[in-house]
Short mmCIF file of N, CA and C in Angstrom, two decimals:
data_model
loop_
_atom_site.label_atom_id
_atom_site.label_comp_id
_atom_site.label_asym_id
_atom_site.label_seq_id
_atom_site.Cartn_x
_atom_site.Cartn_y
_atom_site.Cartn_z
N MET Q 517 79.96 63.12 92.90
CA MET Q 517 79.71 63.71 91.18
C MET Q 517 78.20 63.73 90.76
N ASN Q 518 77.63 64.66 90.55
CA ASN Q 518 75.95 64.46 90.20
C ASN Q 518 75.46 63.93 88.96
N LYS Q 519 74.31 63.35 89.31
CA LYS Q 519 73.51 62.69 88.21
C LYS Q 519 74.17 63.12 86.87
N LEU Q 520 73.71 64.64 86.58
CA LEU Q 520 74.40 65.09 85.12
C LEU Q 520 75.51 64.82 84.63
N THR Q 521 76.59 64.98 85.24
CA THR Q 521 77.53 64.94 85.12
C THR Q 521 78.27 63.09 85.00
N LYS Q 522 77.34 62.42 85.81
CA LYS Q 522 77.35 60.92 85.34
C LYS Q 522 76.46 60.63 84.24
N VAL Q 523 75.54 60.82 83.64
CA VAL Q 523 75.16 61.00 82.32
C VAL Q 523 75.82 61.25 81.20
N VAL Q 524 75.84 62.81 81.82
CA VAL Q 524 77.20 62.87 79.78
C VAL Q 524 78.14 62.20 80.10
N ILE Q 525 79.20 61.75 81.27
CA ILE Q 525 79.92 61.05 81.12
C ILE Q 525 79.85 59.44 80.28
N SER Q 526 78.84 58.73 80.63
CA SER Q 526 78.15 57.53 80.66
C SER Q 526 78.35 58.18 78.49
N CYS Q 527 77.27 58.28 78.43
CA CYS Q 527 77.20 58.85 77.21
C CYS Q 527 78.42 59.38 76.22
N ALA Q 528 79.24 59.82 76.80
CA ALA Q 528 80.08 60.11 75.88
C ALA Q 528 81.36 58.81 76.06
N SER Q 529 81.11 58.00 76.84
CA SER Q 529 82.16 57.20 77.09
C SER Q 529 81.21 56.50 76.30
N LEU Q 530 80.09 55.94 76.17
CA LEU Q 530 79.68 54.59 75.74
C LEU Q 530 80.12 55.10 74.21
N LEU Q 531 79.53 56.30 73.42
CA LEU Q 531 79.78 56.44 72.49
C LEU Q 531 81.24 56.67 71.63
N GLY Q 532 82.24 56.76 72.38
CA GLY Q 532 83.42 56.71 72.23
C GLY Q 532 83.97 55.36 72.19
N LEU Q 533 83.51 54.28 73.20
CA LEU Q 533 83.75 53.15 72.98
C LEU Q 533 83.07 52.15 71.57
N CYS Q 534 81.87 52.61 70.93
CA CYS Q 534 81.47 52.53 69.44
C CYS Q 534 82.62 52.70 68.68
N GLN Q 535 82.61 54.31 68.64
CA GLN Q 535 83.84 54.94 67.88
C GLN Q 535 85.22 53.92 68.25
N VAL Q 536 85.76 53.54 68.50
CA VAL Q 536 86.25 52.55 68.82
C VAL Q 536 85.79 51.56 67.92
N ALA Q 537 85.33 50.69 68.73
CA ALA Q 537 84.75 49.86 67.62
C ALA Q 537 84.84 49.21 66.20
N TRP Q 538 84.47 50.79 65.86
CA TRP Q 538 84.44 51.27 64.54
C TRP Q 538 85.72 51.22 63.80
N PHE Q 539 86.72 52.19 64.82
CA PHE Q 539 87.37 52.49 64.20
C PHE Q 539 88.78 50.71 64.52
N ILE Q 540 88.15 50.81 65.16
CA ILE Q 540 89.22 49.03 64.92
C ILE Q 540 88.94 48.08 64.18
N ALA Q 541 87.25 47.86 63.11
CA ALA Q 541 86.98 47.10 62.41
C ALA Q 541 86.93 47.99 60.87
N LEU Q 542 87.19 48.89 60.67
CA LEU Q 542 88.32 49.77 59.45
C LEU Q 542 89.76 49.47 59.14
N ILE Q 543 90.30 49.02 60.50
CA ILE Q 543 91.43 48.91 60.18
C ILE Q 543 92.02 47.19 60.18
N TYR Q 544 90.84 46.46 60.57
CA TYR Q 544 91.25 45.36 60.71
C TYR Q 544 89.41 44.80 60.42
N PRO Q 545 89.11 44.84 59.07
CA PRO Q 545 87.93 44.31 58.95
C PRO Q 545 87.81 42.97 58.93
N LEU Q 546 86.90 42.60 58.67
CA LEU Q 546 86.32 41.03 59.20
C LEU Q 546 86.33 40.14 57.83
N GLN Q 547 86.56 40.86 56.66
CA GLN Q 547 86.71 40.50 54.93
C GLN Q 547 87.82 41.01 55.13
N GLN Q 548 89.29 40.22 54.93
CA GLN Q 548 90.24 41.05 54.59
C GLN Q 548 90.24 41.34 53.25
N SER Q 549 90.42 42.88 52.91
CA SER Q 549 90.35 42.94 51.93
C SER Q 549 91.20 43.97 51.50
N ASP Q 550 91.78 44.82 50.38
CA ASP Q 550 92.40 45.82 49.65
C ASP Q 550 91.78 47.03 49.48
N GLN Q 551 91.97 47.63 51.29
CA GLN Q 551 91.23 48.82 50.62
C GLN Q 551 92.73 50.44 50.43
N PRO Q 552 91.78 51.34 49.48
CA PRO Q 552 93.10 52.20 49.02
C PRO Q 552 94.07 52.85 50.31
N PHE Q 553 93.18 53.19 51.58
CA PHE Q 553 93.39 54.56 52.00
C PHE Q 553 94.31 53.94 53.34
N MET Q 554 94.63 52.22 53.31
CA MET Q 554 96.26 51.30 54.05
C MET Q 554 97.03 51.71 53.60
N HIS Q 555 97.10 52.48 52.08
CA HIS Q 555 98.72 52.25 51.27
C HIS Q 555 98.95 53.51 51.39
N ILE Q 556 99.80 53.51 52.66
CA ILE Q 556 100.80 55.06 52.68
C ILE Q 556 102.05 54.67 52.16
N SER Q 557 102.68 54.99 51.25
CA SER Q 557 104.30 55.44 50.50
C SER Q 557 105.14 54.70 51.40
N TRP Q 558 104.92 55.25 52.87
CA TRP Q 558 106.07 55.54 53.24
C TRP Q 558 106.20 54.88 54.76
N LEU Q 559 105.08 53.84 54.65
CA LEU Q 559 104.82 52.81 55.81
C LEU Q 559 103.93 51.51 55.23
N PRO Q 560 105.26 50.31 55.63
CA PRO Q 560 104.27 49.10 55.62
C PRO Q 560 102.65 48.82 55.91
N GLY Q 561 102.05 48.68 55.38
CA GLY Q 561 100.36 47.83 55.80
C GLY Q 561 100.28 47.68 57.06
N GLN Q 562 101.29 46.43 57.25
CA GLN Q 562 101.10 46.26 58.75
C GLN Q 562 101.07 47.36 59.93
N TRP Q 563 102.37 48.18 59.35
CA TRP Q 563 102.70 49.17 60.64
C TRP Q 563 101.30 50.29 60.87
N VAL Q 564 100.87 50.39 59.60
CA VAL Q 564 99.34 51.04 59.90
C VAL Q 564 98.34 50.23 60.43
N GLY Q 565 98.40 49.28 60.18
CA GLY Q 565 97.45 48.65 61.04
C GLY Q 565 97.74 48.56 62.74
N ASN Q 566 99.00 48.06 62.83
CA ASN Q 566 99.25 48.06 64.29
C ASN Q 566 98.92 49.67 64.59
N LEU Q 567 99.88 50.54 63.77
CA LEU Q 567 99.06 51.84 64.42
C LEU Q 567 97.53 52.38 64.98
N GLY Q 568 96.94 51.91 64.03
CA GLY Q 568 95.65 51.98 64.21
C GLY Q 568 94.91 51.23 65.44
N LEU Q 569 95.36 49.57 64.94
CA LEU Q 569 94.62 49.56 66.50
C LEU Q 569 95.80 49.62 67.69
N GLY Q 570 96.78 50.22 67.91
CA GLY Q 570 97.31 50.44 69.38
C GLY Q 570 96.18 52.12 69.74
N LEU Q 571 96.16 52.85 68.52
CA LEU Q 571 95.31 54.18 69.02
C LEU Q 571 94.17 53.39 69.17
N GLY Q 572 93.25 53.16 68.62
CA GLY Q 572 92.20 52.51 69.64
C GLY Q 572 92.03 51.44 70.55
N LEU Q 573 92.91 51.25 71.07
CA LEU Q 573 93.15 50.42 72.21
C LEU Q 573 92.96 51.52 73.21
N ILE Q 574 93.73 52.55 73.09
CA ILE Q 574 94.09 53.21 73.95
C ILE Q 574 92.76 54.18 74.20
N SER Q 575 91.92 54.94 72.98
CA SER Q 575 91.06 55.42 73.18
C SER Q 575 89.82 54.84 73.94
N GLY Q 576 89.72 53.41 73.63
CA GLY Q 576 88.74 52.58 74.31
C GLY Q 576 89.33 52.10 75.63
N LEU Q 577 90.81 52.17 76.62
CA LEU Q 577 90.52 52.18 77.85
C LEU Q 577 90.35 53.70 78.01
N ILE Q 578 90.63 54.69 77.54
CA ILE Q 578 90.35 56.11 77.86
C ILE Q 578 88.55 55.88 78.09
N CYS Q 579 87.95 55.52 77.10
CA CYS Q 579 86.14 55.80 77.10
C CYS Q 579 85.89 54.45 78.26
N LEU Q 580 86.40 53.33 78.21
CA LEU Q 580 86.47 52.60 79.56
C LEU Q 580 86.41 52.98 80.79
N TYR Q 581 87.55 53.70 81.31
CA TYR Q 581 87.91 54.32 82.49
C TYR Q 581 86.79 55.89 82.87
N LEU Q 582 86.30 56.10 81.86
CA LEU Q 582 84.67 57.18 81.88
C LEU Q 582 83.82 56.43 81.87
N LEU Q 583 83.56 55.37 81.19
CA LEU Q 583 82.60 54.58 82.05
C LEU Q 583 82.36 54.00 83.45
N LEU Q 584 83.54 53.71 83.90
CA LEU Q 584 83.95 53.07 85.13
C LEU Q 584 83.72 53.52 85.88
N LEU Q 585 84.37 54.96 85.67
CA LEU Q 585 83.80 56.60 86.47
C LEU Q 585 82.42 56.69 87.10
N ALA Q 586 81.85 56.71 85.97
CA ALA Q 586 80.35 57.28 85.70
C ALA Q 586 79.69 56.28 87.06
N LEU Q 587 79.85 54.88 86.26
CA LEU Q 587 78.78 53.79 87.26
C LEU Q 587 79.22 54.13 88.31
N PHE Q 588 81.10 54.00 88.64
CA PHE Q 588 80.65 53.73 90.75
C PHE Q 588 81.60 54.63 91.15
N SER Q 589 81.24 55.71 90.87
CA SER Q 589 81.62 57.15 91.36
C SER Q 589 81.30 57.39 93.01
N ALA Q 590 81.61 58.19 93.71
CA ALA Q 590 80.63 57.93 94.87
C ALA Q 590 79.71 59.51 94.65
N PRO Q 591 78.55 59.75 94.59
CA PRO Q 591 77.42 60.70 94.37
C PRO Q 591 77.95 62.05 95.42
N GLU Q 592 77.96 63.34 95.14
CA GLU Q 592 78.15 64.33 95.64
C GLU Q 592 77.32 64.13 96.85
N LYS Q 593 77.26 64.79 97.97
CA LYS Q 593 76.07 64.82 99.11
C LYS Q 593 75.94 66.13 99.93
N ARG Q 594 74.28 65.80 99.34
CA ARG Q 594 74.38 67.59 100.02
C ARG Q 594 73.81 67.55 101.37
N GLN Q 595 74.32 66.39 101.90
CA GLN Q 595 73.94 66.43 102.99
C GLN Q 595 74.62 65.06 103.66
N MET Q 596 74.76 65.55 105.43
CA MET Q 596 75.36 63.95 105.65
C MET Q 596 74.16 64.06 106.57
N ILE Q 597 73.91 62.35 107.39
CA ILE Q 597 73.80 61.54 107.87
C ILE Q 597 74.43 61.63 108.95
N ILE Q 598 74.43 61.71 110.55
CA ILE Q 598 75.20 61.10 111.40
C ILE Q 598 74.47 59.97 112.33
N LYS Q 599 75.05 58.60 112.14
CA LYS Q 599 74.14 58.40 113.18
C LYS Q 599 74.66 58.09 114.53
N THR Q 600 74.05 58.43 115.76
CA THR Q 600 73.98 57.60 116.68
C THR Q 600 73.38 57.20 117.22
N ASN Q 601 73.48 56.30 118.73
CA ASN Q 601 73.04 55.15 119.63
C ASN Q 601 71.17 56.09 119.81
N LYS Q 602 71.01 57.38 119.60
CA LYS Q 602 69.41 57.58 119.55
C LYS Q 602 68.59 57.84 118.42
N GLY Q 603 69.55 57.88 117.19
CA GLY Q 603 69.23 57.44 116.22
C GLY Q 603 69.72 58.47 114.72
N GLN Q 604 69.15 58.80 113.61
CA GLN Q 604 69.89 59.35 112.89
C GLN Q 604 69.72 61.11 113.30
N LEU Q 605 70.39 62.11 112.41
CA LEU Q 605 70.21 63.17 112.01
C LEU Q 605 71.53 63.49 110.40
N ALA Q 606 70.20 64.25 110.14
CA ALA Q 606 70.39 64.72 108.84
C ALA Q 606 70.74 65.78 108.61
N LEU Q 607 72.06 66.53 107.95
CA LEU Q 607 72.57 67.90 108.69
C LEU Q 607 72.79 68.46 106.80
N SER Q 608 72.17 69.47 106.40
CA SER Q 608 72.64 70.23 105.22
C SER Q 608 73.93 71.06 105.14
N ARG Q 609 74.08 70.78 103.42
CA ARG Q 609 76.00 71.54 103.69
C ARG Q 609 75.71 73.03 103.79
N LYS Q 610 74.29 73.57 103.40
CA LYS Q 610 74.01 74.91 103.56
C LYS Q 610 74.21 75.58 105.30
N ALA Q 611 73.79 74.83 106.08
CA ALA Q 611 73.98 74.76 107.94
C ALA Q 611 75.52 74.60 108.17
N VAL Q 612 75.83 73.61 107.59
CA VAL Q 612 76.74 74.00 108.32
C VAL Q 612 77.99 74.48 107.85
N GLU Q 613 77.84 75.43 106.60
CA GLU Q 613 78.72 76.39 105.65
C GLU Q 613 78.05 77.56 106.65
N LYS Q 614 76.72 77.78 107.17
CA LYS Q 614 76.16 79.57 107.86
C LYS Q 614 76.91 79.03 109.53
N THR Q 615 76.84 78.25 110.01
CA THR Q 615 77.30 77.93 111.52
C THR Q 615 78.72 78.32 111.18
N ILE Q 616 79.61 77.94 110.65
CA ILE Q 616 81.05 78.59 110.49
C ILE Q 616 81.56 79.48 110.92
N ALA Q 617 80.72 79.66 109.04
CA ALA Q 617 80.29 81.57 108.79
C ALA Q 617 80.49 82.07 110.64
N HIS Q 618 79.42 81.86 111.42
CA HIS Q 618 78.74 82.61 112.22
C HIS Q 618 79.62 82.62 113.36
N SER Q 619 80.23 81.39 113.32
CA SER Q 619 81.57 81.48 114.63
C SER Q 619 82.64 82.01 113.87
N ILE Q 620 82.94 82.11 113.39
CA ILE Q 620 84.42 82.89 112.41
C ILE Q 620 83.97 84.74 112.87
N ILE Q 621 83.02 84.51 112.11
CA ILE Q 621 82.37 86.35 112.40
C ILE Q 621 82.19 86.55 113.81
N GLU Q 622 81.98 86.41 115.14
CA GLU Q 622 82.15 86.44 116.47
C GLU Q 622 83.04 86.47 116.52
N LYS Q 623 84.18 85.63 116.70
CA LYS Q 623 85.70 85.46 116.67
C LYS Q 623 86.46 86.38 116.36
N HIS Q 624 86.46 86.67 115.09
CA HIS Q 624 87.59 87.32 114.51
C HIS Q 624 86.72 88.21 113.88
N ARG Q 625 88.06 89.45 113.41
CA ARG Q 625 87.57 90.64 112.94
C ARG Q 625 87.51 90.46 111.60
N LEU Q 626 87.14 90.13 110.87
CA LEU Q 626 86.88 89.41 109.06
C LEU Q 626 85.74 89.92 108.73
N LYS Q 627 85.44 90.49 107.50
CA LYS Q 627 84.50 90.83 106.49
C LYS Q 627 84.46 89.71 105.47
N ASP Q 628 83.48 89.65 104.76
CA ASP Q 628 83.13 88.84 103.71
C ASP Q 628 83.61 87.41 103.99
N VAL Q 629 82.79 86.86 104.46
CA VAL Q 629 83.76 85.69 104.79
C VAL Q 629 82.27 84.24 103.95
N VAL Q 630 83.33 83.69 103.38
CA VAL Q 630 82.50 82.79 102.72
C VAL Q 630 83.20 81.45 102.94
N VAL Q 631 82.08 80.67 103.21
CA VAL Q 631 82.60 79.09 103.24
C VAL Q 631 81.65 78.38 102.63
N GLN Q 632 82.89 77.07 101.89
CA GLN Q 632 82.19 76.23 101.05
C GLN Q 632 82.51 75.29 102.02
N ALA Q 633 81.83 74.02 102.29
CA ALA Q 633 81.96 72.74 102.60
C ALA Q 633 80.84 71.42 101.75
N ARG Q 634 82.03 70.50 101.54
CA ARG Q 634 81.69 69.54 101.01
C ARG Q 634 82.03 67.94 101.77
N PHE Q 635 81.08 67.29 101.60
CA PHE Q 635 81.07 66.34 102.39
C PHE Q 635 81.66 65.00 101.39
N THR Q 636 82.44 64.76 101.67
CA THR Q 636 83.24 63.83 100.70
C THR Q 636 83.68 61.68 101.36
N GLY Q 637 83.90 60.79 100.54
CA GLY Q 637 83.89 59.81 101.12
C GLY Q 637 82.61 59.05 101.12
N ARG Q 638 82.59 57.55 101.28
CA ARG Q 638 81.64 56.47 101.39
C ARG Q 638 81.33 56.49 103.15
N GLN Q 639 82.46 57.31 103.84
CA GLN Q 639 82.18 57.49 105.27
C GLN Q 639 82.37 58.82 105.45
N PRO Q 640 80.98 59.74 105.35
CA PRO Q 640 81.55 61.27 104.82
C PRO Q 640 82.21 62.08 106.11
N LYS Q 641 83.43 62.63 105.77
CA LYS Q 641 84.11 63.71 106.11
C LYS Q 641 83.94 64.99 105.63
N VAL Q 642 84.25 65.83 106.28
CA VAL Q 642 83.78 67.58 106.02
C VAL Q 642 84.97 68.07 105.17
N THR Q 643 84.77 68.88 104.42
CA THR Q 643 85.97 69.48 103.77
C THR Q 643 85.99 71.33 103.70
N ALA Q 644 86.22 72.13 104.25
CA ALA Q 644 85.83 73.61 104.29
C ALA Q 644 86.92 74.45 104.05
N ASN Q 645 86.39 75.38 102.70
CA ASN Q 645 86.90 76.52 102.20
C ASN Q 645 86.58 77.43 102.65
N ILE Q 646 87.36 78.39 103.85
CA ILE Q 646 87.51 79.46 103.86
C ILE Q 646 87.87 80.78 103.38
N GLN Q 647 87.15 81.60 102.71
CA GLN Q 647 87.46 82.71 102.02
C GLN Q 647 87.31 83.73 102.73
N ALA Q 648 88.10 85.14 102.95
CA ALA Q 648 87.66 86.36 103.80
C ALA Q 648 88.78 87.24 103.79
N LEU Q 649 88.18 88.37 104.04
CA LEU Q 649 89.18 89.81 104.04
C LEU Q 649 89.40 90.04 105.35
N THR Q 650 90.61 90.46 105.51
CA THR Q 650 90.36 90.66 107.44
C THR Q 650 90.93 92.02 107.51
N ILE Q 651 90.74 92.38 108.91
CA ILE Q 651 90.58 94.37 108.62
C ILE Q 651 92.24 94.67 109.12
N ASP Q 652 92.47 93.52 109.77
CA ASP Q 652 94.36 93.73 110.30
C ASP Q 652 95.15 92.96 109.78
N HIS Q 653 96.42 94.30 109.27
CA HIS Q 653 96.86 93.43 108.18
C HIS Q 653 98.44 92.84 108.67
N ASN Q 654 98.22 92.80 109.88
CA ASN Q 654 99.74 92.04 110.90
C ASN Q 654 99.55 90.99 111.02
N GLU Q 655 99.73 90.23 110.80
CA GLU Q 655 100.30 88.52 110.86
C GLU Q 655 99.18 87.82 110.41
N ILE Q 656 98.85 87.77 109.27
CA ILE Q 656 97.59 87.27 108.21
C ILE Q 656 97.85 85.32 108.30
N ASP Q 657 99.27 85.02 108.73
CA ASP Q 657 99.19 83.49 109.27
C ASP Q 657 98.71 83.26 110.18
N GLN Q 658 98.77 83.86 111.22
CA GLN Q 658 98.59 83.60 112.86
C GLN Q 658 96.76 83.66 112.71
N GLN Q 659 96.37 84.64 112.33
CA GLN Q 659 94.59 84.96 111.73
C GLN Q 659 94.34 83.63 110.90
N ALA Q 660 95.10 83.28 110.05
CA ALA Q 660 94.24 82.27 109.28
C ALA Q 660 94.91 81.11 109.89
N GLN Q 661 95.35 80.79 111.16
CA GLN Q 661 95.21 79.36 111.90
C GLN Q 661 94.81 79.24 112.51
N ALA Q 662 94.22 80.93 113.54
CA ALA Q 662 93.10 80.89 114.71
C ALA Q 662 91.74 80.64 113.90
N VAL Q 663 91.35 80.81 112.48
CA VAL Q 663 90.47 81.16 111.82
C VAL Q 663 89.97 79.19 111.71
N LYS Q 664 91.11 78.56 111.09
CA LYS Q 664 91.29 77.23 111.16
C LYS Q 664 90.66 76.74 112.56
N GLU Q 665 91.36 77.05 113.15
CA GLU Q 665 91.05 76.83 114.68
C GLU Q 665 89.88 76.66 115.22
N THR Q 666 89.19 77.70 114.63
CA THR Q 666 87.56 78.01 115.27
C THR Q 666 86.82 77.21 114.29
N ALA Q 667 86.90 77.30 112.93
CA ALA Q 667 86.00 76.07 112.09
C ALA Q 667 86.27 74.79 112.87
N GLN Q 668 87.46 74.57 113.14
CA GLN Q 668 87.27 73.43 113.22
C GLN Q 668 86.71 72.41 114.60
N GLN Q 669 86.34 73.51 115.95
CA GLN Q 669 86.10 73.55 116.55
C GLN Q 669 84.50 73.77 116.67
N ALA Q 670 84.46 74.66 115.86
CA ALA Q 670 82.98 74.61 115.29
C ALA Q 670 82.00 73.60 114.66
N LEU Q 671 82.66 72.90 113.74
CA LEU Q 671 82.45 71.35 113.63
C LEU Q 671 82.65 70.57 115.00
N GLN Q 672 83.45 70.13 114.95
CA GLN Q 672 83.62 69.40 116.12
C GLN Q 672 82.49 69.61 117.51
N THR Q 673 82.65 70.58 117.62
CA THR Q 673 81.17 70.86 119.04
C THR Q 673 80.11 70.78 118.66
N VAL Q 674 80.24 71.53 117.91
CA VAL Q 674 78.30 71.67 117.45
C VAL Q 674 77.87 70.73 116.54
N PHE Q 675 78.49 70.23 115.43
CA PHE Q 675 77.89 68.61 114.73
C PHE Q 675 78.51 67.86 115.08
N GLU Q 676 79.92 67.53 115.65
CA GLU Q 676 80.55 66.63 115.98
C GLU Q 676 80.47 65.59 114.93
N MET Q 677 81.46 66.26 113.81
CA MET Q 677 81.27 65.85 112.44
C MET Q 677 83.19 65.30 112.22
N PRO Q 678 83.18 64.05 111.54
CA PRO Q 678 85.03 63.82 111.18
C PRO Q 678 85.38 64.83 109.88
N ILE Q 679 86.45 65.48 110.34
CA ILE Q 679 86.93 66.30 109.61
C ILE Q 679 88.18 66.10 108.57
N LYS Q 680 88.07 66.10 107.60
CA LYS Q 680 88.90 65.81 106.38
C LYS Q 680 90.59 66.95 106.49
N ALA Q 681 89.37 68.44 105.94
CA ALA Q 681 90.27 69.43 106.18
C ALA Q 681 89.69 70.93 105.88
N VAL Q 682 90.13 71.57 106.30
CA VAL Q 682 90.30 72.79 107.04
C VAL Q 682 90.95 73.86 105.51
N ASN Q 683 90.42 74.85 104.86
CA ASN Q 683 91.78 75.00 104.16
C ASN Q 683 90.75 76.80 104.35
N VAL Q 684 91.87 77.96 104.60
CA VAL Q 684 91.82 79.05 105.09
C VAL Q 684 92.20 79.96 104.05
N LYS Q 685 92.18 80.76 103.54
CA LYS Q 685 92.31 81.90 102.38
C LYS Q 685 91.79 83.63 102.86
N LEU Q 686 93.18 83.69 103.97
CA LEU Q 686 92.65 85.48 104.00
C LEU Q 686 93.58 86.23 102.87
N SER Q 687 92.77 88.05 102.39
CA SER Q 687 93.35 88.35 102.16
C SER Q 687 93.49 89.87 102.87
N PRO Q 688 94.07 90.63 102.14
CA PRO Q 688 93.66 91.84 103.59
C PRO Q 688 92.65 92.55 102.83
N SER Q 689 92.16 93.92 103.37
CA SER Q 689 90.75 94.36 102.69
C SER Q 689 91.46 95.49 102.49
N ILE Q 690 90.84 95.87 101.36
CA ILE Q 690 91.29 97.41 101.10
C ILE Q 690 90.38 98.18 101.18
N ASN Q 691 90.68 99.15 102.03
CA ASN Q 691 90.12 100.02 102.62
C ASN Q 691 90.18 101.98 101.55
#
């Protein structure tokens, strides 16, 4: 999750928590007074209070979850740092995407190859989503499997990266 998203979720959840506190204070005021909005003819006053308290607790739990998510979620990684016995190597996401795309184009008859890579987890692993148009309209499933294997080989041999998933979507090209 990037920083802007974290800030927006944090602000929204803090405002939500303040709203919940205000809402519960309206339902259960510090000084018990007879308020006109509490009198609903078809519900007893205790039911209205319990309903308001329940809705306030649900809203509070949702806002608390959003706040914890914003504070403790792993940041989106734009680069992966690989530690070896010789030192550290920082790889950018764009370099990984270009390398995978070039290895696919060299070995397969595809056009408009688009690769999107993501580094996920605290011990980063690569997730690659590949979309392309195939020139051969026969056996697209086998071609997709071959493209997947090529991408995995490129990730393992060139970068020696741990792989979480490689997803391939091939579409027939319209000539």
